[in-house]
Coordinates of C-alpha atoms in Angstrom, one line a residue:
X1 CA 25.7 134.6 99.9
X2 CA 24.4 132.5 102.8
X3 CA 24.4 133.5 106.4
X4 CA 26.5 132.8 109.5
X5 CA 24.1 130.0 110.3
X6 CA 25.6 127.9 107.6
X7 CA 29.0 128.0 109.4
X8 CA 27.6 127.4 112.9
X9 CA 28.3 123.7 113.0
X10 CA 30.9 122.3 115.4
X11 CA 34.2 120.9 114.3
X12 CA 33.0 117.3 114.3
X13 CA 29.9 118.1 112.2
X14 CA 32.0 120.1 109.8
X15 CA 34.4 117.2 109.3
X16 CA 31.5 114.8 108.7
X17 CA 30.0 117.1 106.1
X18 CA 33.2 117.6 104.2
X19 CA 33.9 113.8 104.4
X20 CA 30.5 113.1 102.9
X21 CA 30.2 115.9 100.3
X22 CA 33.6 117.5 99.9
X23 CA 35.9 117.7 96.9
X24 CA 39.6 117.9 97.3
X25 CA 40.8 120.9 95.2
X26 CA 44.5 120.7 96.0
X27 CA 46.9 119.8 93.1
X28 CA 48.5 117.0 95.3
X29 CA 45.1 115.6 96.5
X30 CA 46.3 115.8 100.1
X31 CA 42.9 116.9 101.5
X32 CA 44.5 120.3 102.4
X33 CA 41.6 122.2 101.0
X34 CA 38.2 120.5 100.7
X35 CA 35.3 122.3 99.0
X36 CA 31.5 121.8 99.3
X37 CA 29.5 123.6 96.7
X38 CA 26.4 125.3 98.2
X39 CA 25.2 127.1 95.2
X40 CA 26.2 126.4 91.6
X41 CA 27.7 129.2 89.6
X42 CA 27.1 130.3 86.0
X43 CA 28.3 127.8 83.5
X44 CA 31.3 129.1 81.5
X45 CA 35.0 129.7 82.0
X46 CA 36.6 129.8 85.4
X47 CA 39.2 132.2 86.8
X48 CA 42.8 131.8 85.7
X49 CA 46.1 132.4 87.4
X50 CA 46.8 136.1 87.6
X51 CA 43.1 137.1 87.2
X52 CA 41.7 139.9 89.4
X53 CA 38.9 138.3 91.4
X54 CA 36.3 139.8 93.7
X55 CA 34.7 137.7 96.5
X56 CA 32.6 137.9 99.6
X57 CA 33.7 135.6 102.4
X58 CA 33.2 134.7 106.1
X59 CA 36.0 132.9 108.0
X60 CA 35.5 130.9 111.2
X61 CA 37.5 128.6 113.5
X62 CA 36.3 125.1 113.9
X63 CA 34.7 126.0 117.2
X64 CA 32.4 128.4 115.3
X65 CA 34.1 131.7 116.3
X66 CA 34.1 134.2 113.5
X67 CA 37.4 136.0 112.9
X68 CA 36.7 137.9 109.7
X69 CA 34.0 138.7 107.2
X70 CA 33.7 141.0 104.2
X71 CA 29.9 140.9 104.6
X72 CA 30.3 142.6 108.0
X73 CA 32.3 145.3 106.4
X74 CA 29.8 145.5 103.5
X75 CA 32.6 145.6 101.1
X76 CA 33.8 142.8 98.7
X77 CA 37.4 141.8 98.7
X78 CA 39.6 141.8 95.5
X79 CA 43.0 140.2 94.9
X80 CA 45.1 138.7 92.0
X81 CA 45.1 134.9 91.9
X82 CA 48.4 133.1 92.3
X83 CA 50.3 136.2 93.4
X84 CA 50.7 135.3 97.1
X85 CA 48.4 138.1 98.1
X86 CA 46.1 135.7 100.1
X87 CA 46.5 132.4 101.9
X88 CA 47.3 129.4 99.7
X89 CA 43.9 127.9 100.2
X90 CA 42.2 130.8 98.5
X91 CA 44.5 130.8 95.5
X92 CA 43.8 127.1 95.0
X93 CA 40.0 127.1 95.7
X94 CA 39.0 130.2 93.7
X95 CA 40.6 128.6 90.6
X96 CA 38.0 125.9 90.9
X97 CA 35.0 128.2 91.1
X98 CA 32.5 129.7 88.6
X99 CA 31.0 133.2 88.7
X100 CA 28.2 133.3 91.3
X101 CA 29.2 130.1 93.0
X102 CA 29.0 129.8 96.8
X103 CA 31.0 127.2 98.5
X104 CA 32.3 126.2 102.0
X105 CA 36.0 125.4 102.4
X106 CA 37.8 123.4 105.0
X107 CA 41.5 124.4 105.1
X108 CA 44.3 122.7 106.9
X109 CA 46.8 124.9 108.7
X110 CA 49.5 124.4 106.0
X111 CA 47.1 126.0 103.5
X112 CA 46.0 128.7 105.9
X113 CA 48.1 130.5 108.6
X114 CA 50.3 127.5 109.5
X115 CA 52.2 127.3 112.8
X116 CA 52.4 131.1 113.2
X117 CA 48.6 131.6 113.2
X118 CA 47.4 135.2 113.2
X119 CA 48.0 136.7 116.7
X120 CA 44.8 137.8 118.4
X121 CA 42.6 136.1 115.8
X122 CA 43.8 132.7 114.8
X123 CA 45.7 130.3 117.1
X124 CA 48.7 128.4 115.7
X125 CA 48.1 125.3 113.6
X126 CA 44.4 126.0 113.2
X127 CA 42.2 124.4 110.5
X128 CA 39.7 127.0 109.2
X129 CA 36.3 127.2 107.7
X130 CA 35.4 129.7 105.0
X131 CA 32.3 130.4 103.1
X132 CA 33.0 132.2 99.9
X133 CA 31.1 133.6 96.9
X134 CA 32.8 134.4 93.7
X135 CA 31.3 137.7 92.5
X136 CA 33.5 138.4 89.4
X137 CA 36.8 137.9 87.7
X138 CA 38.8 139.6 84.9
X139 CA 42.2 139.2 83.3
X140 CA 45.3 140.9 84.5
X141 CA 45.8 144.3 82.9
X142 CA 49.4 144.7 81.7
X143 CA 49.2 148.3 80.4
X144 CA 48.0 151.6 81.9
X145 CA 45.5 152.0 79.0
X146 CA 44.1 148.5 79.3
X147 CA 45.3 147.6 75.8
X148 CA 46.8 144.2 76.9
X149 CA 45.0 141.8 79.1
X150 CA 46.6 138.5 80.1
X151 CA 45.0 135.3 81.4
X152 CA 47.3 132.5 82.4
X153 CA 46.4 129.0 81.5
X154 CA 49.6 127.3 82.6
X155 CA 51.9 128.9 85.2
X156 CA 55.5 129.1 84.2
X157 CA 58.6 128.1 86.2
X158 CA 61.3 130.2 87.9
X159 CA 61.5 133.8 88.8
X160 CA 63.1 135.4 85.8
X161 CA 61.5 137.0 82.8
X162 CA 62.7 138.0 79.3
X163 CA 63.9 141.6 79.0
X164 CA 64.2 143.9 76.1
X165 CA 66.8 142.4 73.8
X166 CA 66.2 138.9 75.0
X167 CA 65.9 136.0 72.5
X168 CA 62.6 134.1 73.0
X169 CA 61.2 130.9 71.5
X170 CA 57.4 130.9 71.6
X171 CA 54.5 129.0 70.1
X172 CA 51.7 131.4 69.3
X173 CA 48.1 131.1 67.9
X174 CA 46.5 134.3 66.8
X175 CA 42.7 134.7 66.2
X176 CA 40.4 137.5 65.2
X177 CA 36.7 137.3 65.7
X178 CA 37.0 133.6 66.5
X179 CA 39.0 132.8 63.3
X180 CA 42.5 131.4 63.7
X181 CA 44.8 133.3 61.3
X182 CA 48.3 132.3 62.7
X183 CA 49.7 129.2 64.3
X184 CA 53.5 128.7 64.5
X185 CA 56.7 128.4 66.5
X186 CA 58.8 131.5 66.2
X187 CA 62.0 133.0 67.6
X188 CA 62.3 136.7 67.9
X189 CA 64.2 139.4 69.9
X190 CA 62.1 141.2 72.5
X191 CA 61.6 144.7 71.2
X192 CA 61.8 143.6 67.6
X193 CA 58.9 141.1 67.3
X194 CA 57.5 143.3 64.5
X195 CA 60.3 141.9 62.2
X196 CA 58.6 138.4 62.5
X197 CA 55.1 139.6 62.0
X198 CA 54.3 139.3 65.8
X199 CA 52.2 142.2 67.1
X200 CA 53.4 144.7 69.7
X201 CA 51.1 143.4 72.4
X202 CA 52.7 139.9 72.3
X203 CA 56.2 141.5 72.4
X204 CA 55.3 143.7 75.4
X205 CA 53.8 140.8 77.3
X206 CA 57.1 138.9 77.2
X207 CA 58.6 140.8 80.1
X208 CA 55.8 139.4 82.3
X209 CA 56.1 135.8 81.3
X210 CA 58.1 132.9 82.7
X211 CA 59.5 129.9 81.0
X212 CA 56.8 127.3 80.3
X213 CA 53.9 129.7 80.8
X214 CA 50.9 129.5 78.5
X215 CA 48.7 132.6 78.5
X216 CA 45.9 134.2 76.5
X217 CA 46.4 137.8 75.5
X218 CA 43.5 140.1 74.6
X219 CA 44.9 142.9 72.5
X220 CA 43.3 146.2 71.5
X221 CA 44.1 147.5 68.0
X222 CA 47.0 149.7 69.2
X223 CA 48.8 146.6 70.4
X224 CA 47.6 144.4 67.5
X225 CA 47.9 145.4 63.8
X226 CA 46.5 148.9 64.3
X227 CA 44.9 151.0 61.6
X228 CA 46.7 149.1 58.8
X229 CA 45.5 145.7 59.7
X230 CA 47.4 142.7 58.4
X231 CA 46.3 141.8 54.8
X232 CA 48.4 138.6 54.6
X233 CA 46.4 137.3 57.6
X234 CA 43.1 138.8 56.3
X235 CA 42.9 140.9 59.4
X236 CA 41.2 144.3 58.8
X237 CA 42.0 147.6 60.4
X238 CA 41.4 148.4 64.0
X239 CA 40.6 144.8 65.0
X240 CA 40.8 143.3 68.5
X241 CA 43.0 140.2 68.6
X242 CA 43.4 137.2 70.8
X243 CA 46.7 135.4 71.1
X244 CA 47.5 132.2 72.9
X245 CA 51.2 132.3 73.7
X246 CA 53.5 129.6 75.2
X247 CA 57.0 130.7 76.2
X248 CA 59.1 127.7 75.4
X249 CA 62.5 129.1 76.2
X250 CA 64.4 132.4 76.4
X251 CA 67.9 133.8 76.7
X252 CA 68.0 137.1 78.6
X253 CA 70.0 140.0 77.2
X254 CA 72.6 141.6 79.4
X255 CA 71.4 144.1 81.9
X256 CA 73.0 147.5 82.1
X257 CA 75.0 146.6 85.2
X258 CA 76.4 143.5 83.4
X259 CA 78.1 145.6 80.7
X260 CA 81.0 148.0 80.8
X261 CA 80.8 151.4 79.1
X262 CA 82.5 150.4 75.9
X263 CA 80.1 147.5 75.4
X264 CA 77.2 149.9 76.0
X265 CA 78.5 152.4 73.5
X266 CA 79.1 149.7 70.9
X267 CA 75.6 148.3 71.3
X268 CA 74.0 151.7 71.3
X269 CA 75.0 152.4 67.7
X270 CA 73.2 149.3 66.4
X271 CA 70.1 149.9 68.6
X272 CA 69.9 153.5 67.4
X273 CA 70.0 152.3 63.8
X274 CA 67.2 149.8 64.6
X275 CA 65.1 152.5 66.2
X276 CA 65.6 154.8 63.1
X277 CA 64.4 151.9 60.8
X278 CA 61.2 151.6 62.9
X279 CA 60.7 155.3 62.9
X280 CA 61.0 155.6 59.1
X281 CA 58.5 152.7 58.8
X282 CA 56.0 154.6 61.0
X283 CA 56.4 152.0 63.8
X284 CA 56.7 154.6 66.6
X285 CA 56.0 152.3 69.5
X286 CA 58.8 149.9 68.4
X287 CA 61.2 152.8 67.8
X288 CA 60.5 154.1 71.4
X289 CA 61.6 150.7 72.8
X290 CA 64.9 151.0 71.1
X291 CA 65.6 154.6 72.0
X292 CA 64.6 153.9 75.6
X293 CA 67.2 151.1 75.8
X294 CA 70.0 153.5 74.9
X295 CA 68.8 156.0 77.6
X296 CA 68.6 153.3 80.2
X297 CA 72.2 152.3 79.5
X298 CA 73.8 155.7 79.4
X299 CA 71.9 158.2 81.5
X300 CA 73.9 157.4 84.6
X301 CA 77.3 157.1 82.9
X302 CA 80.0 159.7 83.1
X303 CA 82.7 158.4 80.9
X304 CA 86.5 158.8 81.0
X305 CA 87.9 161.7 79.1
X306 CA 86.3 164.3 76.9
X307 CA 85.9 162.0 73.9
X308 CA 84.0 159.3 75.7
X309 CA 81.8 161.9 77.6
X310 CA 80.9 163.5 74.2
X311 CA 79.9 160.1 72.8
X312 CA 77.6 159.5 75.8
X313 CA 76.0 162.9 75.5
X314 CA 75.6 162.6 71.7
X315 CA 73.8 159.3 72.1
X316 CA 71.6 160.7 74.9
X317 CA 70.7 163.8 72.9
X318 CA 69.8 161.9 69.8
X319 CA 67.8 159.3 71.6
X320 CA 65.8 161.7 73.7
X321 CA 65.2 164.0 70.7
X322 CA 64.0 161.0 68.7
X323 CA 61.8 159.9 71.6
X324 CA 60.2 163.3 71.7
X325 CA 59.5 163.1 68.0
X326 CA 58.0 159.6 68.3
X327 CA 55.7 160.8 71.2
X328 CA 54.8 163.8 69.1
X329 CA 53.6 161.5 66.3
X330 CA 51.6 159.5 68.8
X331 CA 50.1 162.7 70.3
X332 CA 51.5 161.8 73.8
X333 CA 52.4 165.4 74.5
X334 CA 53.5 165.1 78.1
X335 CA 56.2 162.6 77.1
X336 CA 57.3 165.0 74.4
X337 CA 57.8 167.8 77.0
X338 CA 59.5 165.4 79.4
X339 CA 62.1 164.2 76.8
X340 CA 62.7 167.7 75.5
X341 CA 63.3 169.0 79.0
X342 CA 66.0 166.3 79.5
X343 CA 67.7 167.4 76.3
X344 CA 67.6 171.1 77.3
X345 CA 69.2 170.1 80.7
X346 CA 72.1 168.9 78.7
X347 CA 72.0 171.5 76.0
X348 CA 70.1 174.7 76.9
X349 CA 70.2 176.0 73.3
X350 CA 69.2 172.8 71.5
X351 CA 67.0 174.1 68.6
X352 CA 65.2 170.9 68.0
X353 CA 64.3 170.3 71.6
X354 CA 63.0 173.9 72.0
X355 CA 61.0 173.6 68.8
X356 CA 59.5 170.2 69.6
X357 CA 58.6 171.2 73.1
X358 CA 56.9 174.3 71.6
X359 CA 54.9 172.1 69.2
X360 CA 53.7 169.9 72.1
X361 CA 52.7 172.8 74.2
X362 CA 50.8 174.4 71.3
X363 CA 48.9 171.2 70.7
X364 CA 48.1 171.2 74.5
X365 CA 46.7 174.7 74.1
X366 CA 49.5 176.2 76.2
X367 CA 49.9 179.0 73.8
X368 CA 52.0 181.4 76.0
X369 CA 54.5 178.7 76.9
X370 CA 54.6 177.5 73.3
X371 CA 55.3 181.0 72.1
X372 CA 58.1 181.4 74.6
X373 CA 59.7 178.2 73.3
X374 CA 59.5 179.4 69.7
X375 CA 61.0 182.7 70.7
X376 CA 63.9 180.9 72.2
X377 CA 64.4 179.0 69.0
X378 CA 64.7 182.3 67.2
X379 CA 67.3 183.4 69.7
X380 CA 69.3 180.4 68.8
X381 CA 68.6 180.6 65.1
X382 CA 67.0 183.8 63.8
X383 CA 66.5 182.4 60.3
X384 CA 64.2 179.6 61.5
X385 CA 61.1 180.3 59.4
X386 CA 59.0 177.5 61.0
X387 CA 59.5 179.0 64.4
X388 CA 58.3 182.5 63.2
X389 CA 55.2 180.9 61.6
X390 CA 54.5 179.1 64.9
X391 CA 54.8 182.3 66.8
X392 CA 52.1 183.8 64.5
X393 CA 49.9 180.8 65.1
X394 CA 50.4 181.2 68.9
X395 CA 49.5 184.9 68.7
X396 CA 46.4 184.2 66.7
X397 CA 45.3 181.4 69.1
X398 CA 45.8 183.7 72.1
X399 CA 43.6 186.4 70.4
X400 CA 41.0 183.8 69.6
X401 CA 41.0 182.6 73.2
X402 CA 40.6 186.1 74.5
X403 CA 37.7 186.8 72.1
X404 CA 36.1 183.6 73.2
X405 CA 36.4 184.6 76.8
X406 CA 34.8 188.0 76.0
X407 CA 31.8 186.3 74.3
X408 CA 31.3 184.0 77.2
X409 CA 31.3 186.8 79.7
X410 CA 29.2 189.0 77.5
X411 CA 26.6 186.2 77.2
X412 CA 26.7 185.7 80.9
X413 CA 26.1 189.4 81.7
X414 CA 23.3 189.5 79.0
X415 CA 21.5 186.7 80.7
X416 CA 21.8 188.5 84.1
X417 CA 20.4 191.6 82.5
X418 CA 17.5 189.7 81.0
X419 CA 16.8 188.0 84.2
X420 CA 16.8 191.4 86.1
X421 CA 14.4 192.8 83.6
X422 CA 12.1 189.8 84.0
X423 CA 12.2 190.1 87.8
X424 CA 11.4 193.8 87.5
X425 CA 8.3 193.1 85.5
X426 CA 7.2 190.5 88.0
X427 CA 7.8 192.5 91.2
X428 CA 7.4 196.0 89.8
X429 CA 10.7 197.5 90.8
X430 CA 11.8 200.2 88.4
X431 CA 15.4 200.5 89.6
X432 CA 18.3 198.1 88.9
X433 CA 19.1 197.9 92.6
X434 CA 15.6 196.9 93.4
X435 CA 15.7 194.2 90.7
X436 CA 18.9 192.8 92.0
X437 CA 17.5 192.6 95.5
X438 CA 14.3 190.9 94.3
X439 CA 16.3 188.5 92.1
X440 CA 18.2 187.3 95.2
X441 CA 14.9 187.1 97.2
X442 CA 13.2 185.2 94.4
X443 CA 16.0 182.8 94.1
X444 CA 16.0 182.1 97.8
X445 CA 12.2 181.5 97.7
X446 CA 12.6 179.1 94.9
X447 CA 15.2 177.0 96.8
X448 CA 13.3 176.9 100.1

């Protein structure tokens, strides 16, 4: 990054420099943001819309007065491109930069702070000078585990996105290790892309896309073809995938508030069946999507009359029990406990919920809590042999844990005793008390 001296020219000199060397980077070529490259960046790809970028910058008025600088704070600034988190000039100009590039920008008011200015710092209708260095950029992370990363090549239109149950028309190109294995137009229902050979990661990215958007998705195996791979595409197990996806059109599914209760109950039956199909096929992530749709529709409904209330409760119990079982298979034990707790709130003596919560707690090494759950199962059904077996396992685990603690403490005390004996030999104290005193004294001397 260059220094303040590089932005010390007056307004007239700045205009002359930008007129002679500047490049208009605005889409409309209206001279609203003009860039002069001061140091070329590293050859390669540039940031894309939605990327997380990190920059250093210094901003000045045309009279040379500095109003902000990340360098003065000694802390780079990060933001997501094209999300309206910064002034329009930055969203436009950073898209044109390469990693390591340093440039100077001349920004007209309509691309900066406009007629409002920034009280106390920037007067209304001010053109601004920025010097900026692009330090790094990376794609937008769409999942908590970093398994889906999106980079937007072409920004879409509008403000709506497909939702679960929406029908989407997309063009996709899938590649693995640089080899193109799939290129086609395809229509699928969001949440059911698996039925058309489209991986989970593409399905889950739909809810972030807009009509006309073209993006590149980097998928970890969990969101690709997993441990099985895809033999028909000659994709092996546990492979990272890259998909270029264009959302050509979509039709949103009705939201919960757009349906009456009877419509929700009618749809819930089909969605439950679809979830069960995915579960039996071992597609637990896809099954979770279906069961969660039912819960989102019905968890706030009360129903009219006993029969309708019972149907609602039955759907909720089944869906949340199945969610718990899916999460148990995926080893996401906190979600197992969460869904079992919801079932137990509705039915405090639900045998399956108590048992599955016990399983999750046992696998989280919460042996006492797990044993309490299995004991409650026996109170509900005294002939449940599996629960009795699990109680025995819990008791054994608790004993093993206690034995392990004893060994740890025994080893600790043994080491103290050996150290005391060693200090006694060094300092010649025959009593345990003398050894303890000198151990402390010796430790203090060593740390001085």
